[in-house]
């Protein structure tokens, strides 16, 4: 007599799914959306996402995140408090502009901040509050789509993960005998990401042309530093809400390539630590990055 496996109660499956994606924005990721995320959509490509970006509840949730992160005013000199004083009107205007396609990101104000452990300084882009709200709303929509398939050994700028988690994995790998190490830091990574290739990576999972145009517009925001202003031809602005996610999207193929080659790796943003149990024959340790 054939014994059939006991069916998993649907309620338990739903509960596990909701727990796994508890960090997602409920204004966007309904139970129906999360189910599609779990089982996968046709061809692995998502359509019709722009309406989720400009949804009023999503914009309100995005502003709450921007407010919690605080931050200075951008080129329009509008503070978070000033934006909040007319919040309903401001969010309604942004929603309408996103819906009718007239939204254009404002310029990013650039300032230089000290680089920890160095005498050098690094550029920091400060978007306007309005831009930060739109970027946060867009991130609420896009992040789960890409997070679903991100490599396990990537730790930077990811929900529920942090620096200590990366250090714990480094410690476990050392104790397991992976003592050949390459410590790699991608120089000026955020400023040098090829924009067209990055957009192609986003388009591998997103087919909504309006969303792709919005991402491209954010990459090509004008930069203002004092009286100087220019439009960058590469990179994604440091300080922009969407930039950490975009930086992980661009490096994700590297993560999977290294994992598939048999090497262990820990990556935190643009800092990579590939490691192996022994040095590959006939090559230096640096070849682990090839």
CSV table of C-alpha atoms in Angstrom, one decimal:
chain,number,residue,atom,x,y,z
A,1,UNK,CA,0.0,0.0,0.0
A,2,UNK,CA,1.4,3.3,-1.0
A,3,UNK,CA,1.8,5.8,1.8
A,4,UNK,CA,1.4,9.4,0.7
A,5,UNK,CA,3.4,12.1,2.4
A,6,UNK,CA,1.4,14.2,4.9
A,7,UNK,CA,0.3,17.4,3.3
A,8,UNK,CA,1.7,20.6,4.9
A,9,UNK,CA,-1.2,22.7,6.1
A,10,UNK,CA,-1.7,25.7,3.9
A,11,UNK,CA,-1.9,28.0,7.0
A,12,UNK,CA,1.6,26.9,8.1
A,13,UNK,CA,3.0,27.5,4.6
A,14,UNK,CA,1.5,31.0,4.5
A,15,UNK,CA,2.8,31.7,8.0
A,16,UNK,CA,6.3,30.6,7.1
A,17,UNK,CA,6.2,32.7,3.9
A,18,UNK,CA,5.1,35.8,5.8
A,19,UNK,CA,7.8,35.3,8.4
A,20,UNK,CA,10.5,34.9,5.7
A,21,UNK,CA,9.4,38.2,4.1
A,22,UNK,CA,8.4,40.1,7.2
A,23,UNK,CA,10.8,42.9,6.4
A,24,UNK,CA,9.1,43.7,3.1
A,25,UNK,CA,6.7,46.7,2.8
A,26,UNK,CA,3.1,45.5,3.3
A,27,UNK,CA,1.8,48.5,1.3
A,28,UNK,CA,3.4,46.8,-1.8
A,29,UNK,CA,4.0,43.1,-0.9
A,30,UNK,CA,0.5,41.7,-0.2
A,31,UNK,CA,0.0,38.0,0.4
A,32,UNK,CA,-0.7,37.5,-3.3
A,33,UNK,CA,2.5,39.3,-4.3
A,34,UNK,CA,4.6,37.4,-1.8
A,35,UNK,CA,3.1,34.1,-3.1
A,36,UNK,CA,4.2,35.1,-6.6
A,37,UNK,CA,7.6,36.0,-5.2
A,38,UNK,CA,7.9,32.6,-3.6
A,39,UNK,CA,6.9,30.4,-6.5
A,40,UNK,CA,8.4,32.6,-9.1
A,41,UNK,CA,6.8,34.6,-11.9
A,42,UNK,CA,6.8,33.5,-15.6
A,43,UNK,CA,10.2,33.8,-17.1
A,44,UNK,CA,11.5,35.3,-13.8
A,45,UNK,CA,10.5,38.8,-15.1
A,46,UNK,CA,8.2,41.2,-13.3
A,47,UNK,CA,5.8,43.5,-15.2
A,48,UNK,CA,3.5,46.3,-14.1
A,49,UNK,CA,5.4,47.6,-11.1
A,50,UNK,CA,5.2,51.4,-11.5
A,51,UNK,CA,1.7,51.5,-9.9
A,52,UNK,CA,3.2,49.9,-6.8
A,53,UNK,CA,5.8,52.6,-6.7
A,54,UNK,CA,3.4,55.6,-6.7
A,55,UNK,CA,0.8,53.9,-4.5
A,56,UNK,CA,0.0,56.5,-1.8
A,57,UNK,CA,0.5,54.0,1.1
A,58,UNK,CA,3.9,53.1,-0.3
A,59,UNK,CA,5.0,56.7,-0.6
A,60,UNK,CA,3.8,57.3,3.0
A,61,UNK,CA,5.8,54.3,4.2
A,62,UNK,CA,8.8,55.6,2.2
A,63,UNK,CA,8.6,59.0,3.8
A,64,UNK,CA,8.6,57.3,7.3
A,65,UNK,CA,11.9,55.6,6.5
A,66,UNK,CA,13.4,58.8,5.1
A,67,UNK,CA,12.3,60.6,8.3
A,68,UNK,CA,13.8,57.9,10.5
A,69,UNK,CA,17.1,58.1,8.7
A,70,UNK,CA,17.1,61.9,9.1
A,71,UNK,CA,19.7,63.6,6.8
A,72,UNK,CA,20.3,67.1,5.5
A,73,UNK,CA,18.4,69.1,3.0
A,74,UNK,CA,19.3,68.9,-0.7
A,75,UNK,CA,19.8,71.5,-3.4
A,76,UNK,CA,16.3,72.9,-2.8
A,77,UNK,CA,17.1,73.6,0.9
A,78,UNK,CA,13.9,71.8,2.0
A,79,UNK,CA,14.4,69.9,5.2
A,80,UNK,CA,12.5,66.8,6.3
A,81,UNK,CA,10.4,69.0,8.7
A,82,UNK,CA,9.5,71.4,5.9
A,83,UNK,CA,8.4,68.5,3.6
A,84,UNK,CA,6.4,67.0,6.5
A,85,UNK,CA,4.6,70.2,7.2
A,86,UNK,CA,2.7,69.7,3.9
A,87,UNK,CA,3.1,66.0,3.7
A,88,UNK,CA,-0.2,65.0,2.2
A,89,UNK,CA,0.1,67.6,-0.6
A,90,UNK,CA,3.7,66.8,-1.3
A,91,UNK,CA,3.1,63.0,-1.5
A,92,UNK,CA,0.0,63.5,-3.6
A,93,UNK,CA,2.0,65.6,-6.1
A,94,UNK,CA,4.8,63.1,-6.3
A,95,UNK,CA,2.3,60.3,-6.8
A,96,UNK,CA,0.7,62.1,-9.6
A,97,UNK,CA,4.0,62.9,-11.3
A,98,UNK,CA,5.1,59.3,-11.1
A,99,UNK,CA,1.7,58.2,-12.5
A,100,UNK,CA,1.7,60.5,-15.5
A,101,UNK,CA,5.5,60.2,-16.2
A,102,UNK,CA,6.4,63.8,-15.5
A,103,UNK,CA,8.6,63.1,-12.4
A,104,UNK,CA,12.2,64.2,-12.8
A,105,UNK,CA,14.8,63.7,-10.0
A,106,UNK,CA,16.3,66.9,-8.7
A,107,UNK,CA,20.1,67.5,-8.6
A,108,UNK,CA,22.2,65.8,-5.9
A,109,UNK,CA,24.2,68.1,-3.6
A,110,UNK,CA,27.7,66.8,-3.3
A,111,UNK,CA,29.9,67.2,-0.2
A,112,UNK,CA,33.1,65.5,0.9
A,113,UNK,CA,33.3,63.6,4.2
A,114,UNK,CA,36.3,62.0,6.0
A,115,UNK,CA,37.1,58.4,5.1
A,116,UNK,CA,37.5,56.3,8.3
A,117,UNK,CA,41.1,55.2,8.9
A,118,UNK,CA,42.4,57.4,6.1
A,119,UNK,CA,43.4,61.0,5.4
A,120,UNK,CA,41.4,60.8,2.2
A,121,UNK,CA,37.9,62.0,1.8
A,122,UNK,CA,35.0,60.4,-0.2
A,123,UNK,CA,32.2,62.1,-2.0
A,124,UNK,CA,28.7,61.9,-0.5
A,125,UNK,CA,25.6,62.8,-2.6
A,126,UNK,CA,22.7,64.4,-0.7
A,127,UNK,CA,19.4,64.0,-2.7
A,128,UNK,CA,16.5,66.2,-1.9
A,129,UNK,CA,13.9,64.9,0.5
A,130,UNK,CA,11.5,64.4,-2.4
A,131,UNK,CA,14.1,62.3,-4.3
A,132,UNK,CA,14.8,60.3,-1.2
A,133,UNK,CA,11.1,59.5,-0.8
A,134,UNK,CA,10.8,58.3,-4.4
A,135,UNK,CA,14.0,56.2,-4.1
A,136,UNK,CA,12.7,54.6,-0.9
A,137,UNK,CA,9.4,53.8,-2.5
A,138,UNK,CA,11.2,52.3,-5.5
A,139,UNK,CA,13.4,50.3,-3.3
A,140,UNK,CA,10.4,48.9,-1.4
A,141,UNK,CA,9.2,47.5,-4.8
A,142,UNK,CA,12.5,46.2,-6.2
A,143,UNK,CA,14.4,44.9,-3.3
A,144,UNK,CA,12.5,41.7,-2.6
A,145,UNK,CA,12.6,40.8,-6.3
A,146,UNK,CA,16.4,40.7,-6.3
A,147,UNK,CA,16.9,39.7,-2.7
A,148,UNK,CA,15.1,36.4,-3.5
A,149,UNK,CA,18.1,35.2,-5.5
A,150,UNK,CA,21.1,37.1,-4.0
A,151,UNK,CA,24.0,34.9,-3.0
A,152,UNK,CA,24.2,33.6,0.5
A,153,UNK,CA,27.7,35.0,1.1
A,154,UNK,CA,26.7,38.7,0.4
A,155,UNK,CA,26.1,40.6,3.6
A,156,UNK,CA,26.3,44.4,2.9
A,157,UNK,CA,23.1,46.5,2.6
A,158,UNK,CA,20.8,43.5,2.9
A,159,UNK,CA,17.8,43.1,5.2
A,160,UNK,CA,18.5,41.1,8.4
A,161,UNK,CA,22.2,41.0,7.7
A,162,UNK,CA,25.1,43.1,8.9
A,163,UNK,CA,28.9,43.4,9.5
A,164,UNK,CA,28.9,41.0,12.4
A,165,UNK,CA,27.2,38.3,10.4
A,166,UNK,CA,30.0,38.7,7.8
A,167,UNK,CA,32.7,38.5,10.5
A,168,UNK,CA,31.1,35.3,11.9
A,169,UNK,CA,31.2,33.7,8.5
A,170,UNK,CA,34.9,34.7,8.1
A,171,UNK,CA,35.6,33.1,11.5
A,172,UNK,CA,33.8,29.9,10.6
A,173,UNK,CA,35.7,29.6,7.3
A,174,UNK,CA,39.1,30.1,9.0
A,175,UNK,CA,38.3,27.4,11.5
A,176,UNK,CA,37.2,25.1,8.7
A,177,UNK,CA,40.7,25.4,7.1
A,178,UNK,CA,40.1,28.1,4.5
A,179,UNK,CA,43.3,30.0,5.2
A,180,UNK,CA,44.3,31.2,1.7
A,181,UNK,CA,42.7,34.6,1.6
A,182,UNK,CA,42.5,37.5,-0.9
A,183,UNK,CA,41.3,40.7,0.6
A,184,UNK,CA,39.9,42.9,-2.3
A,185,UNK,CA,38.4,46.3,-2.2
A,186,UNK,CA,37.0,47.7,-5.4
A,187,UNK,CA,38.3,51.2,-5.7
A,188,UNK,CA,35.7,54.0,-6.1
A,189,UNK,CA,33.2,51.3,-6.8
A,190,UNK,CA,30.0,53.4,-6.4
A,191,UNK,CA,31.4,56.0,-8.8
A,192,UNK,CA,32.6,53.7,-11.5
A,193,UNK,CA,29.7,51.2,-12.0
A,194,UNK,CA,28.9,51.1,-15.7
A,195,UNK,CA,25.4,52.5,-15.9
A,196,UNK,CA,24.3,50.7,-19.0
A,197,UNK,CA,25.4,47.3,-17.8
A,198,UNK,CA,23.7,48.0,-14.4
A,199,UNK,CA,20.5,48.9,-16.2
A,200,UNK,CA,20.8,45.6,-18.2
A,201,UNK,CA,21.1,43.7,-14.9
A,202,UNK,CA,18.0,45.4,-13.5
A,203,UNK,CA,16.1,44.6,-16.8
A,204,UNK,CA,16.9,40.9,-16.4
A,205,UNK,CA,14.1,40.8,-13.8
A,206,UNK,CA,12.1,43.9,-14.4
A,207,UNK,CA,10.3,44.6,-17.7
A,208,UNK,CA,8.3,47.6,-16.7
A,209,UNK,CA,9.7,50.3,-18.9
A,210,UNK,CA,8.5,53.1,-16.6
A,211,UNK,CA,10.4,51.6,-13.7
A,212,UNK,CA,13.6,51.1,-15.8
A,213,UNK,CA,13.3,54.8,-17.0
A,214,UNK,CA,13.0,55.9,-13.3
A,215,UNK,CA,16.1,53.9,-12.4
A,216,UNK,CA,18.0,55.4,-15.3
A,217,UNK,CA,16.9,58.9,-14.4
A,218,UNK,CA,18.2,58.4,-10.8
A,219,UNK,CA,21.5,57.2,-12.1
A,220,UNK,CA,21.8,60.3,-14.3
A,221,UNK,CA,20.8,62.9,-11.8
A,222,UNK,CA,22.8,66.1,-12.1
A,223,UNK,CA,25.4,66.6,-9.4
A,224,UNK,CA,26.0,70.0,-7.9
A,225,UNK,CA,29.1,71.0,-5.9
A,226,UNK,CA,29.3,74.7,-5.1
A,227,UNK,CA,28.7,76.5,-8.3
A,228,UNK,CA,29.8,73.5,-10.4
A,229,UNK,CA,27.3,71.0,-11.8
A,230,UNK,CA,27.6,68.1,-14.2
A,231,UNK,CA,25.8,64.9,-15.2
A,232,UNK,CA,27.7,61.7,-14.3
A,233,UNK,CA,28.3,59.1,-17.1
A,234,UNK,CA,29.1,56.3,-14.7
A,235,UNK,CA,28.3,55.2,-11.2
A,236,UNK,CA,25.4,55.4,-8.8
A,237,UNK,CA,25.4,58.3,-6.2
A,238,UNK,CA,26.8,57.5,-2.8
A,239,UNK,CA,24.2,58.7,-0.3
A,240,UNK,CA,21.2,57.8,-2.6
A,241,UNK,CA,18.6,55.5,-1.0
A,242,UNK,CA,18.6,53.2,-4.0
A,243,UNK,CA,22.3,53.0,-4.5
A,244,UNK,CA,23.1,50.2,-2.0
A,245,UNK,CA,20.6,47.9,-3.7
A,246,UNK,CA,21.9,48.8,-7.2
A,247,UNK,CA,25.4,48.1,-6.1
A,248,UNK,CA,24.5,44.6,-4.9
A,249,UNK,CA,22.5,43.9,-8.2
A,250,UNK,CA,25.6,44.7,-10.2
A,251,UNK,CA,28.0,42.4,-8.2
A,252,UNK,CA,25.5,39.5,-7.8
A,253,UNK,CA,26.8,37.7,-10.9
A,254,UNK,CA,30.3,37.8,-9.4
A,255,UNK,CA,29.0,36.3,-6.2
A,256,UNK,CA,27.5,33.4,-8.1
A,257,UNK,CA,30.5,32.9,-10.3
A,258,UNK,CA,32.8,32.7,-7.4
A,259,UNK,CA,30.5,30.3,-5.5
A,260,UNK,CA,30.2,28.1,-8.6
A,261,UNK,CA,34.0,28.0,-9.0
A,262,UNK,CA,34.4,26.2,-5.7
A,263,UNK,CA,35.9,29.1,-3.7
A,264,UNK,CA,34.3,30.4,-0.5
A,265,UNK,CA,33.8,34.2,-0.3
A,266,UNK,CA,32.4,36.8,2.0
A,267,UNK,CA,31.4,40.0,0.4
A,268,UNK,CA,30.3,43.2,2.2
A,269,UNK,CA,29.4,45.8,-0.3
A,270,UNK,CA,32.6,46.4,-2.4
A,271,UNK,CA,34.9,44.6,0.1
A,272,UNK,CA,35.4,41.0,-1.0
A,273,UNK,CA,37.2,38.2,0.8
A,274,UNK,CA,37.6,35.1,-1.4
A,275,UNK,CA,39.2,32.2,0.4
A,276,UNK,CA,40.3,28.6,-0.2
A,277,UNK,CA,41.9,25.7,1.7
A,278,UNK,CA,45.1,25.8,-0.4
A,279,UNK,CA,46.7,28.0,-3.0
A,280,UNK,CA,45.7,27.0,-6.5
A,281,UNK,CA,48.5,25.3,-8.4
A,282,UNK,CA,50.6,27.5,-10.7
A,283,UNK,CA,49.0,30.8,-9.7
A,284,UNK,CA,49.1,33.4,-7.0
A,285,UNK,CA,46.3,34.0,-4.6
A,286,UNK,CA,45.1,37.0,-6.6
A,287,UNK,CA,43.9,34.7,-9.3
A,288,UNK,CA,41.0,33.8,-7.1
A,289,UNK,CA,39.3,36.9,-8.3
A,290,UNK,CA,39.5,36.1,-12.0
